[in-house]
Amino acid sequence: FGIRALLVVTVTLSPVTAAAWSENDVTGEDAYPPLWDLAPESLLDFPVKDNKIVISAWNYQERLGVYKSLLNASAKYFGAFGPQNSGNILWGLPLQHGWQFRTGRLADPSGVTSCGHENGEHLCQSVRSWWSCMNYYLAVIPFLGAVEAGLFGQLPYEVEILPPEERKDDFCYSVKDCWSRTPKLMDDWKAFFEHEAVNSATFSSFKLDDALGLMWKAHTASIAYALPKFQDSLKYLSDPEANFGKDWANAVDFIGATHFCTDLPTTNNFQAFLPQRTLLEGDALPYISDFSPQQNKVLVSLRALHKANKLTG
């Protein structure tokens, strides 16, 4: 039953490979995360203070710049898989983050601050947002793993991530700090980037599958590490949204096991079936009226998959 639910989620969404996309598809504004053009292009576009590149990962545009730097620096590895870097399998990370921003999931769900709300500090990412905290481990950790793997070459400065206002101990802020706190995660992401560097000269479709395997291994490890850490943040969400968050985190393990290709077109095609707003009290599956039948179906499938996974241990 769990496998059947997974197939509903992944196979019926008709993925399109980057190679099949035209130049026009790639350059369409909707293909990219919100504000992609305004995000820093490279590490040297971030401010430098006290001989350190300083990044505020609790600002949406700057966290997006971390992703953009990763995409740009790794483009050389994926040129054969689609025009304009569209075949880069790292696209899944910023596109997922862009969906979180667009749907209001990065805003303060407690209502105590205006962080992330359209009528407040729109680009602020709340440390009270479960989605934002979980995503930190799929943004900063991969990024620092890439720095350590030499993806950006020999940098003239160290990199420092600024802490949030609350929960400072739940995150790490530099290569050295993250190595000491989360050595396995850093090791997994470093291994992915080192694999790209070693194999880029002789990339083939078989090697791409190897790369997807390493990336998903690191991705699922990041989620598994962060889930218990931010369990208490679910209290700020409605019951349907908290359940959806847990269902989604569970499903990623299964999606990762298929080595799902997270290039630009395939991820965009997949995300069209995710809910376009946060779930509210009273939203009952599969009858949410402002969601498409496919969106309702995917939410039901994710729920069923999570329940089946729990029941079977």
PDB file of N, CA and C in Angstrom, residues 21 25-40 60-69 71-72 84-86 88 90-103 106 122-123 125 135 262-265 267-268 271:
ATOM      1  N   TRP A  21      13.248  20.020 -22.306  1.00  0.00           N
ATOM      2  CA  TRP A  21      12.782  21.406 -22.202  1.00  0.00           C
ATOM      3  C   TRP A  21      13.407  22.265 -23.281  1.00  0.00           C
ATOM      4  N   ASP A  25      11.191  27.488 -22.288  1.00  0.00           N
ATOM      5  CA  ASP A  25      10.717  26.974 -21.005  1.00  0.00           C
ATOM      6  C   ASP A  25      11.666  27.387 -19.878  1.00  0.00           C
ATOM      7  N   VAL A  26      12.952  27.269 -20.153  1.00  0.00           N
ATOM      8  CA  VAL A  26      13.975  27.534 -19.134  1.00  0.00           C
ATOM      9  C   VAL A  26      13.989  28.998 -18.735  1.00  0.00           C
ATOM     10  N   THR A  27      13.753  29.883 -19.701  1.00  0.00           N
ATOM     11  CA  THR A  27      13.871  31.309 -19.402  1.00  0.00           C
ATOM     12  C   THR A  27      12.566  31.920 -18.878  1.00  0.00           C
ATOM     13  N   GLY A  28      11.488  31.146 -18.831  1.00  0.00           N
ATOM     14  CA  GLY A  28      10.234  31.676 -18.293  1.00  0.00           C
ATOM     15  C   GLY A  28      10.397  32.069 -16.835  1.00  0.00           C
ATOM     16  N   GLU A  29       9.844  33.232 -16.480  1.00  0.00           N
ATOM     17  CA  GLU A  29      10.043  33.762 -15.123  1.00  0.00           C
ATOM     18  C   GLU A  29       9.494  32.814 -14.060  1.00  0.00           C
ATOM     19  N   ASP A  30       8.382  32.141 -14.373  1.00  0.00           N
ATOM     20  CA  ASP A  30       7.749  31.254 -13.398  1.00  0.00           C
ATOM     21  C   ASP A  30       8.571  30.011 -13.104  1.00  0.00           C
ATOM     22  N   ALA A  31       9.567  29.753 -13.930  1.00  0.00           N
ATOM     23  CA  ALA A  31      10.382  28.544 -13.738  1.00  0.00           C
ATOM     24  C   ALA A  31      11.284  28.654 -12.513  1.00  0.00           C
ATOM     25  N   TYR A  32      11.532  29.877 -12.056  1.00  0.00           N
ATOM     26  CA  TYR A  32      12.513  30.098 -10.992  1.00  0.00           C
ATOM     27  C   TYR A  32      11.844  30.487  -9.672  1.00  0.00           C
ATOM     28  N   PRO A  33      12.544  30.330  -8.547  1.00  0.00           N
ATOM     29  CA  PRO A  33      11.971  30.752  -7.265  1.00  0.00           C
ATOM     30  C   PRO A  33      11.702  32.266  -7.261  1.00  0.00           C
ATOM     31  N   PRO A  34      10.746  32.731  -6.449  1.00  0.00           N
ATOM     32  CA  PRO A  34      10.492  34.173  -6.358  1.00  0.00           C
ATOM     33  C   PRO A  34      11.764  34.948  -6.020  1.00  0.00           C
ATOM     34  N   LEU A  35      11.971  36.071  -6.696  1.00  0.00           N
ATOM     35  CA  LEU A  35      13.089  37.002  -6.468  1.00  0.00           C
ATOM     36  C   LEU A  35      14.444  36.413  -6.852  1.00  0.00           C
ATOM     37  N   TRP A  36      14.442  35.362  -7.662  1.00  0.00           N
ATOM     38  CA  TRP A  36      15.699  34.706  -8.058  1.00  0.00           C
ATOM     39  C   TRP A  36      16.677  35.701  -8.679  1.00  0.00           C
ATOM     40  N   ASP A  37      16.172  36.599  -9.534  1.00  0.00           N
ATOM     41  CA  ASP A  37      17.045  37.558 -10.215  1.00  0.00           C
ATOM     42  C   ASP A  37      17.702  38.541  -9.243  1.00  0.00           C
ATOM     43  N   LEU A  38      17.093  38.750  -8.080  1.00  0.00           N
ATOM     44  CA  LEU A  38      17.618  39.736  -7.121  1.00  0.00           C
ATOM     45  C   LEU A  38      18.578  39.116  -6.103  1.00  0.00           C
ATOM     46  N   ALA A  39      18.651  37.797  -6.089  1.00  0.00           N
ATOM     47  CA  ALA A  39      19.520  37.123  -5.104  1.00  0.00           C
ATOM     48  C   ALA A  39      20.988  37.268  -5.499  1.00  0.00           C
ATOM     49  N   PRO A  40      21.904  37.295  -4.511  1.00  0.00           N
ATOM     50  CA  PRO A  40      23.339  37.350  -4.823  1.00  0.00           C
ATOM     51  C   PRO A  40      23.740  36.217  -5.762  1.00  0.00           C
ATOM     52  N   TYR A  60      15.188  35.832   3.335  1.00  0.00           N
ATOM     53  CA  TYR A  60      14.883  34.950   2.213  1.00  0.00           C
ATOM     54  C   TYR A  60      15.814  35.175   1.026  1.00  0.00           C
ATOM     55  N   GLN A  61      16.050  36.448   0.706  1.00  0.00           N
ATOM     56  CA  GLN A  61      16.859  36.760  -0.471  1.00  0.00           C
ATOM     57  C   GLN A  61      18.313  36.289  -0.295  1.00  0.00           C
ATOM     58  N   GLU A  62      18.831  36.388   0.919  1.00  0.00           N
ATOM     59  CA  GLU A  62      20.213  35.955   1.163  1.00  0.00           C
ATOM     60  C   GLU A  62      20.318  34.427   1.196  1.00  0.00           C
ATOM     61  N   ARG A  63      19.322  33.760   1.785  1.00  0.00           N
ATOM     62  CA  ARG A  63      19.363  32.294   1.755  1.00  0.00           C
ATOM     63  C   ARG A  63      19.226  31.809   0.306  1.00  0.00           C
ATOM     64  N   LEU A  64      18.417  32.527  -0.464  1.00  0.00           N
ATOM     65  CA  LEU A  64      18.293  32.213  -1.891  1.00  0.00           C
ATOM     66  C   LEU A  64      19.641  32.414  -2.596  1.00  0.00           C
ATOM     67  N   GLY A  65      20.395  33.431  -2.153  1.00  0.00           N
ATOM     68  CA  GLY A  65      21.717  33.682  -2.712  1.00  0.00           C
ATOM     69  C   GLY A  65      22.701  32.557  -2.426  1.00  0.00           C
ATOM     70  N   VAL A  66      22.531  31.903  -1.281  1.00  0.00           N
ATOM     71  CA  VAL A  66      23.345  30.716  -0.962  1.00  0.00           C
ATOM     72  C   VAL A  66      23.083  29.635  -2.013  1.00  0.00           C
ATOM     73  N   TYR A  67      21.791  29.411  -2.306  1.00  0.00           N
ATOM     74  CA  TYR A  67      21.429  28.423  -3.325  1.00  0.00           C
ATOM     75  C   TYR A  67      21.937  28.827  -4.711  1.00  0.00           C
ATOM     76  N   LYS A  68      21.788  30.106  -5.032  1.00  0.00           N
ATOM     77  CA  LYS A  68      22.202  30.576  -6.359  1.00  0.00           C
ATOM     78  C   LYS A  68      23.711  30.405  -6.536  1.00  0.00           C
ATOM     79  N   SER A  69      24.463  30.680  -5.480  1.00  0.00           N
ATOM     80  CA  SER A  69      25.914  30.472  -5.512  1.00  0.00           C
ATOM     81  C   SER A  69      26.244  29.003  -5.766  1.00  0.00           C
ATOM     82  N   LEU A  71      24.259  26.746  -7.230  1.00  0.00           N
ATOM     83  CA  LEU A  71      23.856  26.394  -8.603  1.00  0.00           C
ATOM     84  C   LEU A  71      24.880  26.893  -9.617  1.00  0.00           C
ATOM     85  N   ASN A  72      25.324  28.141  -9.442  1.00  0.00           N
ATOM     86  CA  ASN A  72      26.281  28.712 -10.390  1.00  0.00           C
ATOM     87  C   ASN A  72      27.636  28.010 -10.337  1.00  0.00           C
ATOM     88  N   GLN A  84      21.193  26.043 -20.106  1.00  0.00           N
ATOM     89  CA  GLN A  84      21.204  27.056 -19.032  1.00  0.00           C
ATOM     90  C   GLN A  84      21.138  26.447 -17.629  1.00  0.00           C
ATOM     91  N   ASN A  85      21.875  25.360 -17.424  1.00  0.00           N
ATOM     92  CA  ASN A  85      21.993  24.738 -16.103  1.00  0.00           C
ATOM     93  C   ASN A  85      20.678  24.117 -15.611  1.00  0.00           C
ATOM     94  N   SER A  86      19.698  23.944 -16.514  1.00  0.00           N
ATOM     95  CA  SER A  86      18.399  23.403 -16.085  1.00  0.00           C
ATOM     96  C   SER A  86      18.491  21.947 -15.654  1.00  0.00           C
ATOM     97  N   ASN A  88      20.766  20.725 -13.683  1.00  0.00           N
ATOM     98  CA  ASN A  88      21.453  20.640 -12.384  1.00  0.00           C
ATOM     99  C   ASN A  88      20.497  20.055 -11.344  1.00  0.00           C
ATOM    100  N   LEU A  90      20.633  20.119  -8.244  1.00  0.00           N
ATOM    101  CA  LEU A  90      20.490  20.928  -7.027  1.00  0.00           C
ATOM    102  C   LEU A  90      19.290  21.871  -7.097  1.00  0.00           C
ATOM    103  N   TRP A  91      18.621  21.950  -8.250  1.00  0.00           N
ATOM    104  CA  TRP A  91      17.470  22.851  -8.379  1.00  0.00           C
ATOM    105  C   TRP A  91      16.356  22.533  -7.389  1.00  0.00           C
ATOM    106  N   GLY A  92      16.261  21.268  -6.983  1.00  0.00           N
ATOM    107  CA  GLY A  92      15.201  20.900  -6.051  1.00  0.00           C
ATOM    108  C   GLY A  92      15.229  21.711  -4.769  1.00  0.00           C
ATOM    109  N   LEU A  93      16.422  22.078  -4.323  1.00  0.00           N
ATOM    110  CA  LEU A  93      16.556  22.800  -3.044  1.00  0.00           C
ATOM    111  C   LEU A  93      16.003  24.224  -3.110  1.00  0.00           C
ATOM    112  N   PRO A  94      16.477  25.097  -4.028  1.00  0.00           N
ATOM    113  CA  PRO A  94      15.914  26.448  -4.062  1.00  0.00           C
ATOM    114  C   PRO A  94      14.462  26.495  -4.527  1.00  0.00           C
ATOM    115  N   LEU A  95      14.053  25.561  -5.399  1.00  0.00           N
ATOM    116  CA  LEU A  95      12.659  25.564  -5.845  1.00  0.00           C
ATOM    117  C   LEU A  95      11.723  25.207  -4.696  1.00  0.00           C
ATOM    118  N   GLN A  96      12.123  24.256  -3.867  1.00  0.00           N
ATOM    119  CA  GLN A  96      11.325  23.913  -2.694  1.00  0.00           C
ATOM    120  C   GLN A  96      11.253  25.103  -1.735  1.00  0.00           C
ATOM    121  N   HIS A  97      12.393  25.777  -1.570  1.00  0.00           N
ATOM    122  CA  HIS A  97      12.428  26.947  -0.688  1.00  0.00           C
ATOM    123  C   HIS A  97      11.561  28.079  -1.247  1.00  0.00           C
ATOM    124  N   GLY A  98      11.605  28.259  -2.567  1.00  0.00           N
ATOM    125  CA  GLY A  98      10.769  29.285  -3.200  1.00  0.00           C
ATOM    126  C   GLY A  98       9.290  28.995  -3.014  1.00  0.00           C
ATOM    127  N   TRP A  99       8.917  27.715  -3.101  1.00  0.00           N
ATOM    128  CA  TRP A  99       7.518  27.318  -2.854  1.00  0.00           C
ATOM    129  C   TRP A  99       7.131  27.639  -1.408  1.00  0.00           C
ATOM    130  N   GLN A 100       8.034  27.385  -0.468  1.00  0.00           N
ATOM    131  CA  GLN A 100       7.755  27.696   0.941  1.00  0.00           C
ATOM    132  C   GLN A 100       7.522  29.195   1.132  1.00  0.00           C
ATOM    133  N   PHE A 101       8.349  30.015   0.469  1.00  0.00           N
ATOM    134  CA  PHE A 101       8.221  31.472   0.575  1.00  0.00           C
ATOM    135  C   PHE A 101       6.906  31.941  -0.050  1.00  0.00           C
ATOM    136  N   ARG A 102       6.637  31.444  -1.251  1.00  0.00           N
ATOM    137  CA  ARG A 102       5.456  31.887  -1.999  1.00  0.00           C
ATOM    138  C   ARG A 102       4.168  31.523  -1.271  1.00  0.00           C
ATOM    139  N   THR A 103       4.168  30.412  -0.545  1.00  0.00           N
ATOM    140  CA  THR A 103       2.951  29.955   0.128  1.00  0.00           C
ATOM    141  C   THR A 103       2.856  30.424   1.577  1.00  0.00           C
ATOM    142  N   LEU A 106       7.267  30.434   5.449  1.00  0.00           N
ATOM    143  CA  LEU A 106       8.480  30.899   6.131  1.00  0.00           C
ATOM    144  C   LEU A 106       8.186  32.025   7.127  1.00  0.00           C
ATOM    145  N   HIS A 122       8.702  41.419   4.872  1.00  0.00           N
ATOM    146  CA  HIS A 122       8.345  40.385   3.902  1.00  0.00           C
ATOM    147  C   HIS A 122       9.472  39.381   3.651  1.00  0.00           C
ATOM    148  N   LEU A 123      10.729  39.828   3.641  1.00  0.00           N
ATOM    149  CA  LEU A 123      11.856  38.940   3.317  1.00  0.00           C
ATOM    150  C   LEU A 123      12.411  38.217   4.541  1.00  0.00           C
ATOM    151  N   GLN A 125      12.753  35.557   7.421  1.00  0.00           N
ATOM    152  CA  GLN A 125      12.397  34.160   7.643  1.00  0.00           C
ATOM    153  C   GLN A 125      12.358  33.907   9.137  1.00  0.00           C
ATOM    154  N   ASN A 135      14.467  23.820   6.690  1.00  0.00           N
ATOM    155  CA  ASN A 135      15.164  24.163   5.453  1.00  0.00           C
ATOM    156  C   ASN A 135      16.600  24.616   5.693  1.00  0.00           C
ATOM    157  N   THR A 262      15.895  15.813  -9.489  1.00  0.00           N
ATOM    158  CA  THR A 262      15.495  17.132  -8.983  1.00  0.00           C
ATOM    159  C   THR A 262      16.065  18.254  -9.850  1.00  0.00           C
ATOM    160  N   ASP A 263      16.019  18.084 -11.171  1.00  0.00           N
ATOM    161  CA  ASP A 263      16.447  19.175 -12.038  1.00  0.00           C
ATOM    162  C   ASP A 263      15.327  20.215 -12.121  1.00  0.00           C
ATOM    163  N   LEU A 264      15.543  21.265 -12.882  1.00  0.00           N
ATOM    164  CA  LEU A 264      14.599  22.400 -12.907  1.00  0.00           C
ATOM    165  C   LEU A 264      13.208  22.008 -13.410  1.00  0.00           C
ATOM    166  N   PRO A 265      13.073  21.410 -14.598  1.00  0.00           N
ATOM    167  CA  PRO A 265      11.726  21.119 -15.090  1.00  0.00           C
ATOM    168  C   PRO A 265      11.006  20.048 -14.293  1.00  0.00           C
ATOM    169  N   THR A 267      11.354  19.179 -11.120  1.00  0.00           N
ATOM    170  CA  THR A 267      10.933  19.697  -9.805  1.00  0.00           C
ATOM    171  C   THR A 267       9.751  20.645  -9.954  1.00  0.00           C
ATOM    172  N   ASN A 268       9.797  21.533 -10.947  1.00  0.00           N
ATOM    173  CA  ASN A 268       8.671  22.448 -11.168  1.00  0.00           C
ATOM    174  C   ASN A 268       7.390  21.685 -11.472  1.00  0.00           C
ATOM    175  N   GLN A 271       6.159  20.182  -8.201  1.00  0.00           N
ATOM    176  CA  GLN A 271       5.665  21.125  -7.190  1.00  0.00           C
ATOM    177  C   GLN A 271       4.320  21.748  -7.547  1.00  0.00           C
TER     178      GLN A 271
END
